[in-house]
Amino acid sequence: SQQGEEDPQALSIQEGENATMNCSYKTSINNLQWYRQNSGRGLVHLILIRSNEREKHSGRLRVTLDTSKKSSSLLITASRAADTASYFCATDGEYGNKLVFGAGTILRVKS
Amino acid sequence: DTGVSQDPRHKITKRGQNVTFRCDPISEHNRLYWYRQTLGQGPEFLTYFQNEAQLEKSRLLSDRFSAERPKGSFSTLEIQRTEQGDSAMYLCASSPERNTDTQYFGPGTRLTVL
């Protein structure tokens, strides 16, 4: 079963604009991760934020985590056409032995 | 570090046939995971191994599915008597013992059952 939901389901922006995706989850977590998936391919790990962290940066990515609201956001700044992909948040399972993914946000960056 | 590899990348089969997929994890990663992803959804956990021991199986893994990792290196996932509902992308991931938080995914095997 899916842990949570991403919002929006799909997002279309112009190159150079910022893209924000949100993720909600249901249970307590140790960490939350974001992955990218290009069409029909495997997932690429982007960033991990631990439950005691509120914000984390990596290059053009900024992730926030609000454990009181059980939600996270991923911001991609100065988007590029190559950022076109599906983005998934994933939380660790009850014993940290598996990842539980949301349904994903499809991002399209138009050049 | 050559990454996780999966074989085949695509498989088309007829309903009722058996299929087997292979996953080669990153060298020295002792954890190996299998996930299934259907169109428009995120991956769903199927099972995972620590070395050769299969430690957890999802309820999604019906008795038609079996996974092995006999020597603690590569793994195989077999589906017997395939059904059209088995059509999906099957993803393998691995993680090292020192950091099991992050999983590294392979390119997946796309199964189509006709």
mmCIF file with all atom_site columns, C-alpha atoms in Angstrom:
data_model
loop_
_atom_site.group_PDB
_atom_site.id
_atom_site.type_symbol
_atom_site.label_atom_id
_atom_site.label_alt_id
_atom_site.label_comp_id
_atom_site.label_asym_id
_atom_site.label_entity_id
_atom_site.label_seq_id
_atom_site.pdbx_PDB_ins_code
_atom_site.Cartn_x
_atom_site.Cartn_y
_atom_site.Cartn_z
_atom_site.occupancy
_atom_site.B_iso_or_equiv
_atom_site.pdbx_formal_charge
_atom_site.auth_seq_id
_atom_site.auth_comp_id
_atom_site.auth_asym_id
_atom_site.auth_atom_id
_atom_site.pdbx_PDB_model_num
ATOM 1   C CA . SER A 1 1   ? 0.000  0.000   0.000   1.00 0.00 ? 1   SER A CA 1
ATOM 2   C CA . GLN A 1 2   ? 1.161  3.519   -0.688  1.00 0.00 ? 2   GLN A CA 1
ATOM 3   C CA . GLN A 1 3   ? 2.337  5.480   2.322   1.00 0.00 ? 3   GLN A CA 1
ATOM 4   C CA . GLY A 1 4   ? 1.262  8.867   1.187   1.00 0.00 ? 4   GLY A CA 1
ATOM 5   C CA . GLU A 1 5   ? 0.393  11.160  -1.599  1.00 0.00 ? 5   GLU A CA 1
ATOM 6   C CA . GLU A 1 6   ? 2.245  13.621  -3.736  1.00 0.00 ? 6   GLU A CA 1
ATOM 7   C CA . ASP A 1 7   ? 0.710  16.881  -4.793  1.00 0.00 ? 7   ASP A CA 1
ATOM 8   C CA . PRO A 1 8   ? 0.288  17.916  -7.517  1.00 0.00 ? 8   PRO A CA 1
ATOM 9   C CA . GLN A 1 9   ? -0.053 14.768  -9.605  1.00 0.00 ? 9   GLN A CA 1
ATOM 10  C CA . ALA A 1 10  ? 1.364  16.635  -12.581 1.00 0.00 ? 10  ALA A CA 1
ATOM 11  C CA . LEU A 1 11  ? 3.181  19.926  -13.003 1.00 0.00 ? 11  LEU A CA 1
ATOM 12  C CA . SER A 1 12  ? 4.164  21.740  -16.181 1.00 0.00 ? 12  SER A CA 1
ATOM 13  C CA . ILE A 1 13  ? 6.506  24.747  -16.032 1.00 0.00 ? 13  ILE A CA 1
ATOM 14  C CA . GLN A 1 14  ? 8.840  26.750  -18.228 1.00 0.00 ? 14  GLN A CA 1
ATOM 15  C CA . GLU A 1 15  ? 12.580 26.273  -18.101 1.00 0.00 ? 15  GLU A CA 1
ATOM 16  C CA . GLY A 1 16  ? 14.109 28.548  -15.482 1.00 0.00 ? 16  GLY A CA 1
ATOM 17  C CA . GLU A 1 17  ? 11.066 28.522  -13.213 1.00 0.00 ? 17  GLU A CA 1
ATOM 18  C CA . ASN A 1 18  ? 10.974 26.850  -9.820  1.00 0.00 ? 18  ASN A CA 1
ATOM 19  C CA . ALA A 1 19  ? 9.046  23.631  -9.239  1.00 0.00 ? 19  ALA A CA 1
ATOM 20  C CA . THR A 1 20  ? 7.545  22.689  -5.900  1.00 0.00 ? 20  THR A CA 1
ATOM 21  C CA . MET A 1 21  ? 6.188  19.251  -5.098  1.00 0.00 ? 21  MET A CA 1
ATOM 22  C CA . ASN A 1 22  ? 4.565  18.194  -1.871  1.00 0.00 ? 22  ASN A CA 1
ATOM 23  C CA . CYS A 1 23  ? 4.331  14.861  -0.142  1.00 0.00 ? 23  CYS A CA 1
ATOM 24  C CA . SER A 1 24  ? 2.189  13.726  2.749   1.00 0.00 ? 24  SER A CA 1
ATOM 25  C CA . TYR A 1 25  ? 2.617  10.524  4.693   1.00 0.00 ? 25  TYR A CA 1
ATOM 26  C CA . LYS A 1 26  ? 0.724  8.651   7.344   1.00 0.00 ? 26  LYS A CA 1
ATOM 27  C CA . THR A 1 27  ? 2.986  7.063   9.949   1.00 0.00 ? 27  THR A CA 1
ATOM 28  C CA . SER A 1 28  ? 5.947  8.152   12.046  1.00 0.00 ? 28  SER A CA 1
ATOM 29  C CA . ILE A 1 29  ? 9.246  8.028   10.196  1.00 0.00 ? 29  ILE A CA 1
ATOM 30  C CA . ASN A 1 30  ? 12.990 7.987   10.735  1.00 0.00 ? 30  ASN A CA 1
ATOM 31  C CA . ASN A 1 31  ? 13.702 9.646   7.412   1.00 0.00 ? 31  ASN A CA 1
ATOM 32  C CA . LEU A 1 32  ? 12.105 10.708  4.151   1.00 0.00 ? 32  LEU A CA 1
ATOM 33  C CA . GLN A 1 33  ? 13.736 10.548  0.741   1.00 0.00 ? 33  GLN A CA 1
ATOM 34  C CA . TRP A 1 34  ? 13.050 11.888  -2.707  1.00 0.00 ? 34  TRP A CA 1
ATOM 35  C CA . TYR A 1 35  ? 13.750 9.920   -5.858  1.00 0.00 ? 35  TYR A CA 1
ATOM 36  C CA . ARG A 1 36  ? 13.565 10.835  -9.544  1.00 0.00 ? 36  ARG A CA 1
ATOM 37  C CA . GLN A 1 37  ? 12.490 8.470   -12.292 1.00 0.00 ? 37  GLN A CA 1
ATOM 38  C CA . ASN A 1 38  ? 12.926 9.207   -15.948 1.00 0.00 ? 38  ASN A CA 1
ATOM 39  C CA . SER A 1 39  ? 10.360 7.655   -18.221 1.00 0.00 ? 39  SER A CA 1
ATOM 40  C CA . GLY A 1 40  ? 10.411 3.859   -17.989 1.00 0.00 ? 40  GLY A CA 1
ATOM 41  C CA . ARG A 1 41  ? 13.657 3.686   -16.055 1.00 0.00 ? 41  ARG A CA 1
ATOM 42  C CA . GLY A 1 42  ? 14.924 3.014   -12.553 1.00 0.00 ? 42  GLY A CA 1
ATOM 43  C CA . LEU A 1 43  ? 14.878 5.451   -9.682  1.00 0.00 ? 43  LEU A CA 1
ATOM 44  C CA . VAL A 1 44  ? 17.699 7.818   -8.835  1.00 0.00 ? 44  VAL A CA 1
ATOM 45  C CA . HIS A 1 45  ? 18.164 8.912   -5.237  1.00 0.00 ? 45  HIS A CA 1
ATOM 46  C CA . LEU A 1 46  ? 18.092 12.687  -4.860  1.00 0.00 ? 46  LEU A CA 1
ATOM 47  C CA . ILE A 1 47  ? 18.133 13.593  -1.199  1.00 0.00 ? 47  ILE A CA 1
ATOM 48  C CA . LEU A 1 48  ? 17.392 12.216  2.265   1.00 0.00 ? 48  LEU A CA 1
ATOM 49  C CA . ILE A 1 49  ? 16.136 14.207  5.232   1.00 0.00 ? 49  ILE A CA 1
ATOM 50  C CA . ARG A 1 50  ? 16.011 12.766  8.724   1.00 0.00 ? 50  ARG A CA 1
ATOM 51  C CA . SER A 1 51  ? 13.091 13.215  11.082  1.00 0.00 ? 51  SER A CA 1
ATOM 52  C CA . ASN A 1 52  ? 15.076 15.602  13.314  1.00 0.00 ? 52  ASN A CA 1
ATOM 53  C CA . GLU A 1 53  ? 15.918 17.873  10.362  1.00 0.00 ? 53  GLU A CA 1
ATOM 54  C CA . ARG A 1 54  ? 13.650 20.585  9.022   1.00 0.00 ? 54  ARG A CA 1
ATOM 55  C CA . GLU A 1 55  ? 15.405 21.617  5.840   1.00 0.00 ? 55  GLU A CA 1
ATOM 56  C CA . LYS A 1 56  ? 18.142 20.297  3.620   1.00 0.00 ? 56  LYS A CA 1
ATOM 57  C CA . HIS A 1 57  ? 19.817 21.530  0.452   1.00 0.00 ? 57  HIS A CA 1
ATOM 58  C CA . SER A 1 58  ? 21.632 19.771  -2.348  1.00 0.00 ? 58  SER A CA 1
ATOM 59  C CA . GLY A 1 59  ? 22.573 21.817  -5.393  1.00 0.00 ? 59  GLY A CA 1
ATOM 60  C CA . ARG A 1 60  ? 19.323 23.136  -6.904  1.00 0.00 ? 60  ARG A CA 1
ATOM 61  C CA . LEU A 1 61  ? 17.226 20.994  -4.569  1.00 0.00 ? 61  LEU A CA 1
ATOM 62  C CA . ARG A 1 62  ? 15.707 22.093  -1.302  1.00 0.00 ? 62  ARG A CA 1
ATOM 63  C CA . VAL A 1 63  ? 13.725 19.714  0.876   1.00 0.00 ? 63  VAL A CA 1
ATOM 64  C CA . THR A 1 64  ? 11.667 20.608  3.906   1.00 0.00 ? 64  THR A CA 1
ATOM 65  C CA . LEU A 1 65  ? 10.102 18.292  6.432   1.00 0.00 ? 65  LEU A CA 1
ATOM 66  C CA . ASP A 1 66  ? 7.305  19.026  8.880   1.00 0.00 ? 66  ASP A CA 1
ATOM 67  C CA . THR A 1 67  ? 6.806  15.971  11.068  1.00 0.00 ? 67  THR A CA 1
ATOM 68  C CA . SER A 1 68  ? 3.912  17.593  12.945  1.00 0.00 ? 68  SER A CA 1
ATOM 69  C CA . LYS A 1 69  ? 1.986  17.796  9.677   1.00 0.00 ? 69  LYS A CA 1
ATOM 70  C CA . LYS A 1 70  ? 3.512  14.621  8.265   1.00 0.00 ? 70  LYS A CA 1
ATOM 71  C CA . SER A 1 71  ? 4.483  16.436  5.114   1.00 0.00 ? 71  SER A CA 1
ATOM 72  C CA . SER A 1 72  ? 7.508  17.284  3.016   1.00 0.00 ? 72  SER A CA 1
ATOM 73  C CA . SER A 1 73  ? 8.194  19.493  0.036   1.00 0.00 ? 73  SER A CA 1
ATOM 74  C CA . LEU A 1 74  ? 10.779 19.337  -2.713  1.00 0.00 ? 74  LEU A CA 1
ATOM 75  C CA . LEU A 1 75  ? 11.778 22.558  -4.434  1.00 0.00 ? 75  LEU A CA 1
ATOM 76  C CA . ILE A 1 76  ? 13.769 22.480  -7.653  1.00 0.00 ? 76  ILE A CA 1
ATOM 77  C CA . THR A 1 77  ? 15.124 25.910  -8.486  1.00 0.00 ? 77  THR A CA 1
ATOM 78  C CA . ALA A 1 78  ? 15.960 27.209  -11.954 1.00 0.00 ? 78  ALA A CA 1
ATOM 79  C CA . SER A 1 79  ? 14.485 24.140  -13.609 1.00 0.00 ? 79  SER A CA 1
ATOM 80  C CA . ARG A 1 80  ? 15.927 22.650  -16.783 1.00 0.00 ? 80  ARG A CA 1
ATOM 81  C CA . ALA A 1 81  ? 14.399 20.510  -19.493 1.00 0.00 ? 81  ALA A CA 1
ATOM 82  C CA . ALA A 1 82  ? 16.492 17.626  -18.155 1.00 0.00 ? 82  ALA A CA 1
ATOM 83  C CA . ASP A 1 83  ? 14.539 17.821  -14.885 1.00 0.00 ? 83  ASP A CA 1
ATOM 84  C CA . THR A 1 84  ? 11.516 16.418  -16.721 1.00 0.00 ? 84  THR A CA 1
ATOM 85  C CA . ALA A 1 85  ? 10.741 13.214  -14.834 1.00 0.00 ? 85  ALA A CA 1
ATOM 86  C CA . SER A 1 86  ? 8.528  11.690  -12.158 1.00 0.00 ? 86  SER A CA 1
ATOM 87  C CA . TYR A 1 87  ? 9.422  12.530  -8.587  1.00 0.00 ? 87  TYR A CA 1
ATOM 88  C CA . PHE A 1 88  ? 8.593  10.252  -5.671  1.00 0.00 ? 88  PHE A CA 1
ATOM 89  C CA . CYS A 1 89  ? 8.855  10.685  -1.957  1.00 0.00 ? 89  CYS A CA 1
ATOM 90  C CA . ALA A 1 90  ? 9.593  7.589   0.072   1.00 0.00 ? 90  ALA A CA 1
ATOM 91  C CA . THR A 1 91  ? 9.545  6.933   3.779   1.00 0.00 ? 91  THR A CA 1
ATOM 92  C CA . ASP A 1 92  ? 11.221 4.143   5.660   1.00 0.00 ? 92  ASP A CA 1
ATOM 93  C CA . GLY A 1 93  ? 8.962  1.301   6.701   1.00 0.00 ? 93  GLY A CA 1
ATOM 94  C CA . GLU A 1 94  ? 8.163  0.338   10.249  1.00 0.00 ? 94  GLU A CA 1
ATOM 95  C CA . TYR A 1 95  ? 11.540 -1.314  10.834  1.00 0.00 ? 95  TYR A CA 1
ATOM 96  C CA . GLY A 1 96  ? 13.462 0.621   8.220   1.00 0.00 ? 96  GLY A CA 1
ATOM 97  C CA . ASN A 1 97  ? 13.666 -2.442  6.032   1.00 0.00 ? 97  ASN A CA 1
ATOM 98  C CA . LYS A 1 98  ? 11.838 -1.099  3.034   1.00 0.00 ? 98  LYS A CA 1
ATOM 99  C CA . LEU A 1 99  ? 10.820 2.104   1.329   1.00 0.00 ? 99  LEU A CA 1
ATOM 100 C CA . VAL A 1 100 ? 7.193  3.092   1.089   1.00 0.00 ? 100 VAL A CA 1
ATOM 101 C CA . PHE A 1 101 ? 6.549  5.320   -1.904  1.00 0.00 ? 101 PHE A CA 1
ATOM 102 C CA . GLY A 1 102 ? 3.866  7.783   -2.812  1.00 0.00 ? 102 GLY A CA 1
ATOM 103 C CA . ALA A 1 103 ? 2.243  7.846   -6.242  1.00 0.00 ? 103 ALA A CA 1
ATOM 104 C CA . GLY A 1 104 ? 4.580  10.533  -7.544  1.00 0.00 ? 104 GLY A CA 1
ATOM 105 C CA . THR A 1 105 ? 4.466  13.903  -9.275  1.00 0.00 ? 105 THR A CA 1
ATOM 106 C CA . ILE A 1 106 ? 5.072  14.091  -13.009 1.00 0.00 ? 106 ILE A CA 1
ATOM 107 C CA . LEU A 1 107 ? 7.128  17.183  -13.778 1.00 0.00 ? 107 LEU A CA 1
ATOM 108 C CA . ARG A 1 108 ? 7.424  18.542  -17.290 1.00 0.00 ? 108 ARG A CA 1
ATOM 109 C CA . VAL A 1 109 ? 9.848  21.377  -17.937 1.00 0.00 ? 109 VAL A CA 1
ATOM 110 C CA . LYS A 1 110 ? 9.292  23.069  -21.257 1.00 0.00 ? 110 LYS A CA 1
ATOM 111 C CA . SER A 1 111 ? 12.208 24.700  -23.052 1.00 0.00 ? 111 SER A CA 1
ATOM 112 C CA . ASP B 2 1   ? 31.027 0.841   -8.789  1.00 0.00 ? 1   ASP B CA 1
ATOM 113 C CA . THR B 2 2   ? 28.992 -0.314  -11.756 1.00 0.00 ? 2   THR B CA 1
ATOM 114 C CA . GLY B 2 3   ? 25.542 0.099   -10.249 1.00 0.00 ? 3   GLY B CA 1
ATOM 115 C CA . VAL B 2 4   ? 22.688 -2.345  -9.922  1.00 0.00 ? 4   VAL B CA 1
ATOM 116 C CA . SER B 2 5   ? 22.003 -4.312  -13.096 1.00 0.00 ? 5   SER B CA 1
ATOM 117 C CA . GLN B 2 6   ? 18.898 -6.227  -14.072 1.00 0.00 ? 6   GLN B CA 1
ATOM 118 C CA . ASP B 2 7   ? 18.291 -8.734  -16.800 1.00 0.00 ? 7   ASP B CA 1
ATOM 119 C CA . PRO B 2 8   ? 16.332 -8.836  -18.996 1.00 0.00 ? 8   PRO B CA 1
ATOM 120 C CA . ARG B 2 9   ? 15.244 -5.239  -19.417 1.00 0.00 ? 9   ARG B CA 1
ATOM 121 C CA . HIS B 2 10  ? 12.055 -6.269  -21.159 1.00 0.00 ? 10  HIS B CA 1
ATOM 122 C CA . LYS B 2 11  ? 10.100 -9.506  -21.153 1.00 0.00 ? 11  LYS B CA 1
ATOM 123 C CA . ILE B 2 12  ? 6.950  -10.343 -23.082 1.00 0.00 ? 12  ILE B CA 1
ATOM 124 C CA . THR B 2 13  ? 5.290  -13.590 -22.209 1.00 0.00 ? 13  THR B CA 1
ATOM 125 C CA . LYS B 2 14  ? 1.993  -15.348 -22.619 1.00 0.00 ? 14  LYS B CA 1
ATOM 126 C CA . ARG B 2 15  ? -0.362 -15.899 -19.734 1.00 0.00 ? 15  ARG B CA 1
ATOM 127 C CA . GLY B 2 16  ? 0.439  -19.091 -17.894 1.00 0.00 ? 16  GLY B CA 1
ATOM 128 C CA . GLN B 2 17  ? 4.147  -19.093 -18.684 1.00 0.00 ? 17  GLN B CA 1
ATOM 129 C CA . ASN B 2 18  ? 6.880  -18.865 -16.057 1.00 0.00 ? 18  ASN B CA 1
ATOM 130 C CA . VAL B 2 19  ? 9.401  -16.038 -16.091 1.00 0.00 ? 19  VAL B CA 1
ATOM 131 C CA . THR B 2 20  ? 12.600 -15.398 -14.165 1.00 0.00 ? 20  THR B CA 1
ATOM 132 C CA . PHE B 2 21  ? 14.376 -12.112 -13.647 1.00 0.00 ? 21  PHE B CA 1
ATOM 133 C CA . ARG B 2 22  ? 17.900 -11.551 -12.405 1.00 0.00 ? 22  ARG B CA 1
ATOM 134 C CA . CYS B 2 23  ? 19.348 -8.737  -10.323 1.00 0.00 ? 23  CYS B CA 1
ATOM 135 C CA . ASP B 2 24  ? 23.031 -8.074  -9.685  1.00 0.00 ? 24  ASP B CA 1
ATOM 136 C CA . PRO B 2 25  ? 23.459 -5.621  -6.813  1.00 0.00 ? 25  PRO B CA 1
ATOM 137 C CA . ILE B 2 26  ? 26.301 -3.226  -6.282  1.00 0.00 ? 26  ILE B CA 1
ATOM 138 C CA . SER B 2 27  ? 29.337 -5.180  -5.177  1.00 0.00 ? 27  SER B CA 1
ATOM 139 C CA . GLU B 2 28  ? 29.469 -5.720  -1.399  1.00 0.00 ? 28  GLU B CA 1
ATOM 140 C CA . HIS B 2 29  ? 25.954 -4.436  -0.818  1.00 0.00 ? 29  HIS B CA 1
ATOM 141 C CA . ASN B 2 30  ? 24.545 -7.010  1.545   1.00 0.00 ? 30  ASN B CA 1
ATOM 142 C CA . ARG B 2 31  ? 20.913 -5.890  1.302   1.00 0.00 ? 31  ARG B CA 1
ATOM 143 C CA . LEU B 2 32  ? 18.880 -6.523  -1.813  1.00 0.00 ? 32  LEU B CA 1
ATOM 144 C CA . TYR B 2 33  ? 15.278 -5.492  -2.394  1.00 0.00 ? 33  TYR B CA 1
ATOM 145 C CA . TRP B 2 34  ? 12.592 -6.228  -4.981  1.00 0.00 ? 34  TRP B CA 1
ATOM 146 C CA . TYR B 2 35  ? 9.795  -3.798  -5.798  1.00 0.00 ? 35  TYR B CA 1
ATOM 147 C CA . ARG B 2 36  ? 6.961  -3.827  -8.316  1.00 0.00 ? 36  ARG B CA 1
ATOM 148 C CA . GLN B 2 37  ? 5.715  -0.696  -10.053 1.00 0.00 ? 37  GLN B CA 1
ATOM 149 C CA . THR B 2 38  ? 2.544  -0.479  -12.084 1.00 0.00 ? 38  THR B CA 1
ATOM 150 C CA . LEU B 2 39  ? 1.762  2.337   -14.478 1.00 0.00 ? 39  LEU B CA 1
ATOM 151 C CA . GLY B 2 40  ? 1.145  5.652   -12.783 1.00 0.00 ? 40  GLY B CA 1
ATOM 152 C CA . GLN B 2 41  ? 2.047  4.375   -9.321  1.00 0.00 ? 41  GLN B CA 1
ATOM 153 C CA . GLY B 2 42  ? 5.061  4.415   -7.090  1.00 0.00 ? 42  GLY B CA 1
ATOM 154 C CA . PRO B 2 43  ? 7.049  1.241   -6.472  1.00 0.00 ? 43  PRO B CA 1
ATOM 155 C CA . GLU B 2 44  ? 5.637  -1.240  -3.972  1.00 0.00 ? 44  GLU B CA 1
ATOM 156 C CA . PHE B 2 45  ? 7.839  -3.399  -1.795  1.00 0.00 ? 45  PHE B CA 1
ATOM 157 C CA . LEU B 2 46  ? 7.873  -7.124  -2.506  1.00 0.00 ? 46  LEU B CA 1
ATOM 158 C CA . THR B 2 47  ? 10.714 -8.643  -0.511  1.00 0.00 ? 47  THR B CA 1
ATOM 159 C CA . TYR B 2 48  ? 14.229 -8.103  0.760   1.00 0.00 ? 48  TYR B CA 1
ATOM 160 C CA . PHE B 2 49  ? 17.348 -10.102 1.546   1.00 0.00 ? 49  PHE B CA 1
ATOM 161 C CA . GLN B 2 50  ? 20.176 -9.560  3.932   1.00 0.00 ? 50  GLN B CA 1
ATOM 162 C CA . ASN B 2 51  ? 22.977 -11.613 2.441   1.00 0.00 ? 51  ASN B CA 1
ATOM 163 C CA . GLU B 2 52  ? 21.306 -14.900 1.464   1.00 0.00 ? 52  GLU B CA 1
ATOM 164 C CA . ALA B 2 53  ? 18.505 -14.693 4.035   1.00 0.00 ? 53  ALA B CA 1
ATOM 165 C CA . GLN B 2 54  ? 15.080 -13.546 2.875   1.00 0.00 ? 54  GLN B CA 1
ATOM 166 C CA . LEU B 2 55  ? 13.932 -11.513 5.863   1.00 0.00 ? 55  LEU B CA 1
ATOM 167 C CA . GLU B 2 56  ? 10.637 -10.000 4.791   1.00 0.00 ? 56  GLU B CA 1
ATOM 168 C CA . LYS B 2 57  ? 7.977  -10.694 2.196   1.00 0.00 ? 57  LYS B CA 1
ATOM 169 C CA . SER B 2 58  ? 5.047  -8.482  1.312   1.00 0.00 ? 58  SER B CA 1
ATOM 170 C CA . ARG B 2 59  ? 1.521  -9.805  1.063   1.00 0.00 ? 59  ARG B CA 1
ATOM 171 C CA . LEU B 2 60  ? 1.818  -8.788  -2.601  1.00 0.00 ? 60  LEU B CA 1
ATOM 172 C CA . LEU B 2 61  ? 4.179  -11.713 -3.041  1.00 0.00 ? 61  LEU B CA 1
ATOM 173 C CA . SER B 2 62  ? 1.683  -14.471 -3.751  1.00 0.00 ? 62  SER B CA 1
ATOM 174 C CA . ASP B 2 63  ? 2.681  -18.126 -3.789  1.00 0.00 ? 63  ASP B CA 1
ATOM 175 C CA . ARG B 2 64  ? 3.287  -17.815 -7.530  1.00 0.00 ? 64  ARG B CA 1
ATOM 176 C CA . PHE B 2 65  ? 6.245  -15.571 -6.768  1.00 0.00 ? 65  PHE B CA 1
ATOM 177 C CA . SER B 2 66  ? 9.547  -16.793 -5.394  1.00 0.00 ? 66  SER B CA 1
ATOM 178 C CA . ALA B 2 67  ? 12.786 -14.958 -4.850  1.00 0.00 ? 67  ALA B CA 1
ATOM 179 C CA . GLU B 2 68  ? 16.213 -16.334 -4.081  1.00 0.00 ? 68  GLU B CA 1
ATOM 180 C CA . ARG B 2 69  ? 19.670 -15.053 -3.341  1.00 0.00 ? 69  ARG B CA 1
ATOM 181 C CA . PRO B 2 70  ? 21.589 -18.288 -2.965  1.00 0.00 ? 70  PRO B CA 1
ATOM 182 C CA . LYS B 2 71  ? 25.109 -16.996 -2.417  1.00 0.00 ? 71  LYS B CA 1
ATOM 183 C CA . GLY B 2 72  ? 24.299 -13.585 -1.078  1.00 0.00 ? 72  GLY B CA 1
ATOM 184 C CA . SER B 2 73  ? 25.237 -11.902 -4.333  1.00 0.00 ? 73  SER B CA 1
ATOM 185 C CA . PHE B 2 74  ? 22.811 -11.883 -7.296  1.00 0.00 ? 74  PHE B CA 1
ATOM 186 C CA . SER B 2 75  ? 19.126 -12.572 -6.840  1.00 0.00 ? 75  SER B CA 1
ATOM 187 C CA . THR B 2 76  ? 16.404 -14.071 -8.997  1.00 0.00 ? 76  THR B CA 1
ATOM 188 C CA . LEU B 2 77  ? 12.683 -13.403 -8.956  1.00 0.00 ? 77  LEU B CA 1
ATOM 189 C CA . GLU B 2 78  ? 10.499 -16.070 -10.538 1.00 0.00 ? 78  GLU B CA 1
ATOM 190 C CA . ILE B 2 79  ? 6.839  -15.722 -11.374 1.00 0.00 ? 79  ILE B CA 1
ATOM 191 C CA . GLN B 2 80  ? 5.006  -18.949 -12.130 1.00 0.00 ? 80  GLN B CA 1
ATOM 192 C CA . ARG B 2 81  ? 1.820  -19.206 -14.174 1.00 0.00 ? 81  ARG B CA 1
ATOM 193 C CA . THR B 2 82  ? 1.893  -15.525 -15.075 1.00 0.00 ? 82  THR B CA 1
ATOM 194 C CA . GLU B 2 83  ? -1.328 -13.542 -15.182 1.00 0.00 ? 83  GLU B CA 1
ATOM 195 C CA . GLN B 2 84  ? -2.090 -10.322 -17.006 1.00 0.00 ? 84  GLN B CA 1
ATOM 196 C CA . GLY B 2 85  ? -2.155 -8.546  -13.654 1.00 0.00 ? 85  GLY B CA 1
ATOM 197 C CA . ASP B 2 86  ? 1.529  -9.358  -13.234 1.00 0.00 ? 86  ASP B CA 1
ATOM 198 C CA . SER B 2 87  ? 2.367  -6.886  -15.999 1.00 0.00 ? 87  SER B CA 1
ATOM 199 C CA . ALA B 2 88  ? 4.524  -4.262  -14.324 1.00 0.00 ? 88  ALA B CA 1
ATOM 200 C CA . MET B 2 89  ? 8.051  -2.946  -13.915 1.00 0.00 ? 89  MET B CA 1
ATOM 201 C CA . TYR B 2 90  ? 10.050 -5.066  -11.492 1.00 0.00 ? 90  TYR B CA 1
ATOM 202 C CA . LEU B 2 91  ? 12.728 -3.044  -9.763  1.00 0.00 ? 91  LEU B CA 1
ATOM 203 C CA . CYS B 2 92  ? 15.696 -4.285  -7.792  1.00 0.00 ? 92  CYS B CA 1
ATOM 204 C CA . ALA B 2 93  ? 17.647 -2.183  -5.317  1.00 0.00 ? 93  ALA B CA 1
ATOM 205 C CA . SER B 2 94  ? 20.579 -2.715  -3.007  1.00 0.00 ? 94  SER B CA 1
ATOM 206 C CA . SER B 2 95  ? 22.092 -0.982  -0.017  1.00 0.00 ? 95  SER B CA 1
ATOM 207 C CA . PRO B 2 96  ? 25.302 -1.377  1.970   1.00 0.00 ? 96  PRO B CA 1
ATOM 208 C CA . GLU B 2 97  ? 25.316 -2.614  5.543   1.00 0.00 ? 97  GLU B CA 1
ATOM 209 C CA . ARG B 2 98  ? 26.872 0.622   6.802   1.00 0.00 ? 98  ARG B CA 1
ATOM 210 C CA . ASN B 2 99  ? 24.011 2.714   5.392   1.00 0.00 ? 99  ASN B CA 1
ATOM 211 C CA . THR B 2 100 ? 20.757 0.940   4.778   1.00 0.00 ? 100 THR B CA 1
ATOM 212 C CA . ASP B 2 101 ? 18.774 4.178   4.567   1.00 0.00 ? 101 ASP B CA 1
ATOM 213 C CA . THR B 2 102 ? 19.523 4.814   0.905   1.00 0.00 ? 102 THR B CA 1
ATOM 214 C CA . GLN B 2 103 ? 18.669 2.221   -1.708  1.00 0.00 ? 103 GLN B CA 1
ATOM 215 C CA . TYR B 2 104 ? 20.265 2.192   -5.144  1.00 0.00 ? 104 TYR B CA 1
ATOM 216 C CA . PHE B 2 105 ? 17.941 1.068   -7.873  1.00 0.00 ? 105 PHE B CA 1
ATOM 217 C CA . GLY B 2 106 ? 18.552 -0.836  -11.058 1.00 0.00 ? 106 GLY B CA 1
ATOM 218 C CA . PRO B 2 107 ? 16.927 0.049   -14.402 1.00 0.00 ? 107 PRO B CA 1
ATOM 219 C CA . GLY B 2 108 ? 14.112 -2.454  -13.902 1.00 0.00 ? 108 GLY B CA 1
ATOM 220 C CA . THR B 2 109 ? 12.628 -5.305  -15.906 1.00 0.00 ? 109 THR B CA 1
ATOM 221 C CA . ARG B 2 110 ? 9.419  -4.465  -17.694 1.00 0.00 ? 110 ARG B CA 1
ATOM 222 C CA . LEU B 2 111 ? 7.126  -7.484  -17.870 1.00 0.00 ? 111 LEU B CA 1
ATOM 223 C CA . THR B 2 112 ? 4.218  -7.656  -20.286 1.00 0.00 ? 112 THR B CA 1
ATOM 224 C CA . VAL B 2 113 ? 1.872  -10.609 -19.978 1.00 0.00 ? 113 VAL B CA 1
ATOM 225 C CA . LEU B 2 114 ? -0.321 -11.122 -23.033 1.00 0.00 ? 114 LEU B CA 1
#
